[in-house]
Tab-separated table of C-alpha atoms in Angstrom:
chain	number	residue	atom	x	y	z
A	1	MET	CA	91.213	164.553	140.501
A	2	LYS	CA	90.310	163.311	137.402
A	3	LYS	CA	93.857	164.528	135.895
A	4	SER	CA	96.465	163.400	138.900
A	5	ILE	CA	94.673	159.667	138.484
A	6	PHE	CA	95.346	159.830	134.781
A	7	VAL	CA	98.766	161.176	134.989
A	8	MET	CA	99.086	158.038	137.816
A	9	CYS	CA	97.926	155.221	135.686
A	10	LEU	CA	100.070	156.826	132.606
A	11	SER	CA	102.975	156.387	134.836
A	12	VAL	CA	102.317	152.598	135.872
A	13	LEU	CA	101.573	152.189	132.127
A	14	LEU	CA	104.966	153.240	131.291
A	15	ILE	CA	107.157	151.799	133.873
A	16	SER	CA	105.685	148.464	132.732
A	17	SER	CA	106.404	149.135	129.108
A	18	ILE	CA	109.995	149.860	130.700
A	19	GLU	CA	110.488	146.717	132.720
A	20	LEU	CA	109.143	144.684	129.689
A	21	LYS	CA	111.992	146.144	127.047
A	22	ALA	CA	114.334	145.513	130.097
A	23	GLN	CA	114.591	142.209	130.632
A	24	ILE	CA	117.384	140.130	130.411
A	25	ASN	CA	118.129	137.203	128.441
A	26	ILE	CA	120.050	133.639	129.373
A	27	PRO	CA	121.327	131.051	127.922
A	28	GLN	CA	118.501	128.341	129.032
A	29	PRO	CA	119.199	125.067	130.413
A	30	SER	CA	118.008	123.032	128.449
A	31	PRO	CA	117.965	125.048	125.238
A	32	LYS	CA	114.966	124.445	122.314
A	33	ALA	CA	115.914	122.152	119.534
A	34	LYS	CA	114.142	121.033	116.116
A	35	VAL	CA	115.118	118.341	114.035
A	36	GLU	CA	112.958	117.914	110.452
A	37	THR	CA	113.024	115.795	107.062
A	38	THR	CA	110.850	114.180	104.860
A	39	VAL	CA	110.684	110.725	104.239
A	40	GLY	CA	108.914	109.878	101.172
A	41	LEU	CA	106.298	112.019	100.845
A	42	THR	CA	105.814	112.975	104.847
A	43	ASP	CA	107.360	115.538	107.027
A	44	VAL	CA	108.611	114.270	110.245
A	45	SER	CA	110.079	116.338	112.806
A	46	ILE	CA	110.729	116.467	116.310
A	47	SER	CA	110.424	119.618	118.652
A	48	TYR	CA	112.288	119.188	122.202
A	49	PHE	CA	114.105	120.891	124.908
A	50	ARG	CA	117.914	119.576	125.355
A	51	PRO	CA	119.287	118.716	129.301
A	52	SER	CA	123.029	117.870	129.583
A	53	LEU	CA	124.760	115.327	131.722
A	54	LYS	CA	126.681	118.077	133.864
A	55	GLY	CA	128.079	114.641	135.650
A	56	ARG	CA	124.887	113.198	136.616
A	57	LYS	CA	124.062	109.573	136.511
A	58	ILE	CA	120.645	109.970	134.176
A	59	PHE	CA	119.431	106.626	133.493
A	60	GLY	CA	119.938	103.516	136.158
A	61	GLU	CA	118.011	101.666	138.819
A	62	GLY	CA	117.121	102.889	141.902
A	63	ASP	CA	117.040	106.801	143.424
A	64	GLY	CA	120.572	107.691	142.648
A	65	TYR	CA	119.621	108.131	139.179
A	66	LEU	CA	117.756	111.516	137.663
A	67	GLN	CA	115.588	109.045	135.490
A	68	PRO	CA	114.846	105.539	137.068
A	69	TYR	CA	114.335	102.421	135.486
A	70	GLY	CA	110.427	101.941	135.119
A	71	VAL	CA	109.596	104.738	135.584
A	72	LEU	CA	107.189	107.134	132.447
A	73	TRP	CA	109.316	110.112	131.587
A	74	ARG	CA	108.487	113.012	129.260
A	75	ALA	CA	111.333	111.889	126.834
A	76	GLY	CA	113.117	115.499	127.319
A	77	ALA	CA	113.088	118.912	129.458
A	78	ASN	CA	110.440	121.429	130.341
A	79	SER	CA	107.264	120.785	128.183
A	80	GLY	CA	108.477	117.893	126.397
A	81	SER	CA	109.403	116.611	123.073
A	82	ILE	CA	106.697	116.627	120.167
A	83	LEU	CA	106.855	114.401	117.074
A	84	SER	CA	105.039	115.825	114.487
A	85	LEU	CA	103.490	114.162	110.960
A	86	SER	CA	102.557	115.208	107.709
A	87	SER	CA	100.671	112.091	107.158
A	88	GLU	CA	99.954	108.771	108.125
A	89	ALA	CA	103.018	106.437	109.713
A	90	VAL	CA	103.304	103.092	110.991
A	91	ILE	CA	105.492	103.576	113.893
A	92	ALA	CA	106.553	100.064	115.255
A	93	GLY	CA	104.136	97.950	113.534
A	94	LYS	CA	100.877	100.208	114.646
A	95	LYS	CA	99.119	103.040	112.639
A	96	VAL	CA	100.029	106.712	113.314
A	97	ALA	CA	97.044	109.110	111.957
A	98	ALA	CA	98.879	112.564	110.728
A	99	GLY	CA	99.062	115.098	113.821
A	100	GLU	CA	101.113	116.166	116.483
A	101	TYR	CA	102.001	114.582	119.495
A	102	LEU	CA	104.046	113.800	122.836
A	103	ILE	CA	106.406	111.622	123.651
A	104	PHE	CA	106.629	109.643	126.406
A	105	MET	CA	109.141	106.814	127.488
A	106	THR	CA	110.018	104.276	130.217
A	107	PRO	CA	113.644	103.847	130.489
A	108	GLY	CA	114.573	100.083	131.237
A	109	GLU	CA	117.944	98.353	131.257
A	110	LYS	CA	117.497	96.576	127.917
A	111	GLU	CA	114.533	97.523	126.738
A	112	TRP	CA	112.617	101.037	126.914
A	113	GLU	CA	108.948	101.008	126.520
A	114	PHE	CA	107.993	104.293	123.872
A	115	LYS	CA	104.747	105.970	124.109
A	116	LEU	CA	103.172	108.715	121.615
A	117	TYR	CA	99.987	110.625	123.769
A	118	SER	CA	97.566	112.973	122.313
A	119	ASP	CA	96.900	115.984	124.270
A	120	LEU	CA	99.820	118.586	123.616
A	121	SER	CA	98.331	120.624	126.911
A	122	LEU	CA	99.494	118.086	128.703
A	123	GLY	CA	103.316	119.039	128.212
A	124	GLY	CA	105.784	117.337	130.737
A	125	ASN	CA	103.228	116.799	133.528
A	126	VAL	CA	103.540	112.919	133.595
A	127	GLY	CA	101.523	112.985	136.988
A	128	LEU	CA	98.603	113.540	135.156
A	129	TYR	CA	98.825	111.171	132.453
A	130	ASP	CA	96.148	109.546	130.899
A	131	GLU	CA	95.847	106.263	129.423
A	132	ALA	CA	92.778	107.145	127.470
A	133	LYS	CA	94.923	109.794	125.403
A	134	GLU	CA	97.638	107.465	124.913
A	135	VAL	CA	97.608	106.971	121.044
A	136	MET	CA	100.753	104.053	120.914
A	137	SER	CA	103.156	102.237	123.092
A	138	VAL	CA	106.042	99.640	122.054
A	139	ILE	CA	108.681	97.961	123.315
A	140	VAL	CA	112.134	98.904	121.612
A	141	ASN	CA	115.374	97.750	122.677
A	142	ALA	CA	118.117	100.498	124.417
A	143	ASP	CA	121.998	99.509	122.840
A	144	VAL	CA	124.829	100.978	124.824
A	145	LEU	CA	127.109	103.373	123.204
A	146	ASP	CA	130.995	103.160	123.897
A	147	GLU	CA	130.755	107.403	124.330
A	148	LYS	CA	129.126	109.104	126.344
A	149	VAL	CA	126.326	112.219	124.420
A	150	GLU	CA	126.762	115.155	126.867
A	151	THR	CA	123.566	116.739	125.389
A	152	LEU	CA	120.240	114.593	124.671
A	153	THR	CA	120.081	114.134	120.737
A	154	TYR	CA	117.235	113.336	118.896
A	155	GLN	CA	117.684	112.530	115.302
A	156	ILE	CA	115.337	111.189	112.431
A	157	SER	CA	118.155	108.562	110.975
A	158	ASP	CA	118.632	105.392	108.704
A	159	ILE	CA	116.308	106.453	106.032
A	160	SER	CA	115.682	103.842	103.279
A	161	PRO	CA	116.872	103.979	100.011
A	162	ASP	CA	113.604	103.946	98.621
A	163	ASN	CA	112.547	106.507	100.795
A	164	THR	CA	109.852	104.288	103.248
A	165	SER	CA	111.524	103.571	106.571
A	166	ALA	CA	113.760	105.665	108.531
A	167	ASN	CA	114.436	105.391	112.569
A	168	ILE	CA	113.299	108.092	115.731
A	169	HIS	CA	116.694	108.098	117.307
A	170	PHE	CA	117.290	109.258	120.507
A	171	ARG	CA	120.524	109.173	122.499
A	172	TRP	CA	121.657	110.620	125.716
A	173	GLU	CA	124.315	108.990	128.387
A	174	ASN	CA	125.249	105.972	126.904
A	175	VAL	CA	122.010	104.985	125.769
A	176	SER	CA	121.020	104.724	122.311
A	177	VAL	CA	117.295	103.850	121.445
A	178	LYS	CA	115.869	103.460	118.115
A	179	VAL	CA	112.405	103.593	116.817
A	180	PRO	CA	111.442	102.220	113.253
A	181	PHE	CA	108.704	104.072	111.315
A	182	GLU	CA	107.329	103.535	107.871
A	183	VAL	CA	105.878	105.937	105.359
A	184	SER	CA	103.591	105.240	102.168
A	185	TYR	CA	103.808	107.352	99.356
A	186	ASP	CA	102.220	105.942	96.443
A	187	ALA	CA	98.827	106.024	96.779
A	188	GLN	CA	99.737	110.141	96.961
A	189	VAL	CA	101.991	109.796	93.890
A	190	MET	CA	99.463	107.618	91.958
A	191	ALA	CA	96.886	110.248	92.447
A	192	GLN	CA	98.601	113.125	91.406
A	193	ILE	CA	99.777	111.141	87.990
A	194	GLU	CA	95.811	110.777	87.733
A	195	GLN	CA	94.995	114.187	88.390
A	196	ASN	CA	98.155	116.294	86.984
A	197	THR	CA	98.703	114.831	83.367
A	198	LYS	CA	95.262	116.197	82.348
A	199	VAL	CA	96.420	119.634	83.045
A	200	ASN	CA	99.919	119.835	82.221
A	201	PRO	CA	101.843	117.355	79.742
A	202	ARG	CA	105.316	117.779	81.373
A	203	ASN	CA	103.747	115.901	84.088
A	204	LEU	CA	103.122	112.803	81.527
A	205	ILE	CA	107.373	112.266	81.773
A	206	THR	CA	107.333	112.196	85.431
A	207	ALA	CA	104.116	109.453	85.537
A	208	ALA	CA	106.257	107.777	82.656
A	209	ASN	CA	109.669	107.949	84.734
A	210	TYR	CA	107.498	106.627	87.614
A	211	TYR	CA	106.163	103.886	86.260
A	212	TYR	CA	109.221	102.591	84.717
A	213	THR	CA	111.624	103.064	88.382
A	214	THR	CA	108.738	101.310	89.968
A	215	ASP	CA	108.168	98.113	87.921
A	216	ARG	CA	104.126	98.829	86.614
A	217	ASP	CA	102.572	99.069	83.271
A	218	LEU	CA	105.261	99.882	80.772
A	219	LYS	CA	102.850	99.520	77.865
A	220	GLN	CA	101.312	102.918	79.832
A	221	ALA	CA	104.715	104.605	80.413
A	222	LEU	CA	105.198	104.116	76.511
A	223	GLN	CA	101.966	105.935	75.961
A	224	TRP	CA	102.592	108.402	77.888
A	225	ILE	CA	106.173	109.628	76.710
A	226	ASP	CA	105.473	108.831	73.139
A	227	THR	CA	102.504	110.932	73.847
A	228	TYR	CA	104.992	113.835	75.172
A	229	LEU	CA	107.339	113.550	72.721
A	230	ALA	CA	105.113	114.057	69.621
A	231	GLU	CA	104.262	117.677	70.902
A	232	GLY	CA	106.105	120.597	69.712
A	233	ASN	CA	109.997	119.991	69.316
A	234	ASN	CA	109.619	117.824	72.515
A	235	SER	CA	111.014	114.798	69.894
A	236	GLN	CA	114.510	116.812	70.447
A	237	GLN	CA	114.856	116.259	73.877
A	238	PHE	CA	117.816	113.633	73.622
A	239	TRP	CA	117.424	113.217	77.738
A	240	ASN	CA	113.912	112.056	77.481
A	241	LEU	CA	114.522	109.735	74.264
A	242	HIS	CA	116.838	108.115	76.833
A	243	LEU	CA	114.464	107.415	79.267
A	244	LYS	CA	112.168	106.008	76.468
A	245	ALA	CA	115.006	103.855	75.486
A	246	GLN	CA	115.229	102.492	78.788
A	247	ILE	CA	111.360	101.640	78.863
A	248	LEU	CA	111.515	100.188	75.628
A	249	ALA	CA	114.622	97.932	76.776
A	250	LYS	CA	112.785	96.790	80.448
A	251	MET	CA	110.071	96.031	77.931
A	252	GLY	CA	112.013	93.148	76.362
A	253	ASP	CA	112.056	95.223	72.328
A	254	LYS	CA	116.259	95.495	72.284
A	255	LYS	CA	115.661	96.597	68.579
A	256	ALA	CA	113.735	99.549	69.056
A	257	ALA	CA	115.518	100.783	72.192
A	258	LYS	CA	118.863	100.553	70.702
A	259	ALA	CA	117.495	102.505	67.411
A	260	VAL	CA	116.007	105.033	70.252
A	261	ALA	CA	119.073	104.723	71.974
A	262	GLU	CA	121.119	105.703	68.977
A	263	LYS	CA	118.944	108.835	68.132
A	264	SER	CA	119.353	110.314	71.685
A	265	ILE	CA	123.233	110.142	71.092
A	266	GLU	CA	122.606	111.564	67.579
A	267	ILE	CA	120.722	114.395	69.540
A	268	ALA	CA	122.953	114.518	72.118
A	269	LYS	CA	126.153	115.199	70.012
A	270	GLN	CA	124.792	118.373	68.123
A	271	ASN	CA	123.342	120.263	71.477
A	272	SER	CA	126.087	123.096	71.467
A	273	SER	CA	125.443	123.321	75.694
A	274	GLY	CA	126.899	119.745	75.540
A	275	ASP	CA	125.422	115.990	76.112
A	276	PHE	CA	125.145	116.234	79.834
A	277	GLY	CA	126.883	112.381	80.084
A	278	TYR	CA	123.749	111.125	77.655
A	279	VAL	CA	125.988	109.744	75.148
A	280	LYS	CA	127.843	107.575	77.379
A	281	ARG	CA	124.334	106.834	79.498
A	282	ASN	CA	123.023	105.561	76.096
A	283	GLN	CA	126.125	103.778	75.046
A	284	ASP	CA	126.179	101.879	78.383
A	285	LEU	CA	122.489	100.865	77.430
A	286	ILE	CA	122.790	99.813	74.087
A	287	ASP	CA	125.871	98.046	75.243
A	288	SER	CA	123.731	96.021	78.007
A	289	LEU	CA	121.378	94.979	74.782
């Protein structure tokens, strides 16, 4: 009897195992997607599911539309869309801490409401939305596109030249919505400079370059680069001599800047692997003086 029960249980387990392995995978109506990038030093990503138009009317007034105006929406398909931030950001003027948040939107004819929600377990269940867990809410403009976007698309667009701002960009059907956000990395860089230049002299160059490009204390930048160039054979690094010449020029010491630039040219011309464009860079700097 015991043997029969054992054989029966084993058979059930084997059948279950076969059934699991025999599953058939087919394309999903709303495939998953992820867009990610780094703005400043902040990693930003959006994970979402992408429904398609398939001939349907999506945004508009009344019940004839898939997502009527004025009705809260999960801003994607299936379990919704998730925004992830590796550090604090200011989204449409409101501070948002590092973390993961569900995106919700309420469409309108000309304006949309953009919301972030702290409880990921809600998924796309709009009916259980709890305002106490709402992190932020803001009204943004909606633009009308000339051409239809068949499949819902998120992007992180329009990254500024100084890497401090960008847009969370949503597009679907004939609608484009951009939610601006800003990040700050200066405090992080300054903390790294304070810590890492003490243990790795090469970081002195990075620190000096950062001070030069951000118009900080140029005397400090010059001190750092002089300390580095005084080590071993570092004074033969014509590319870093060029940086020193730039710092001196910005400080207004044209005579010293010219002398360092000329030294950089001299060493660069002797380099067997080439000057990597530094002869011209130094000459341009001398001419600008």
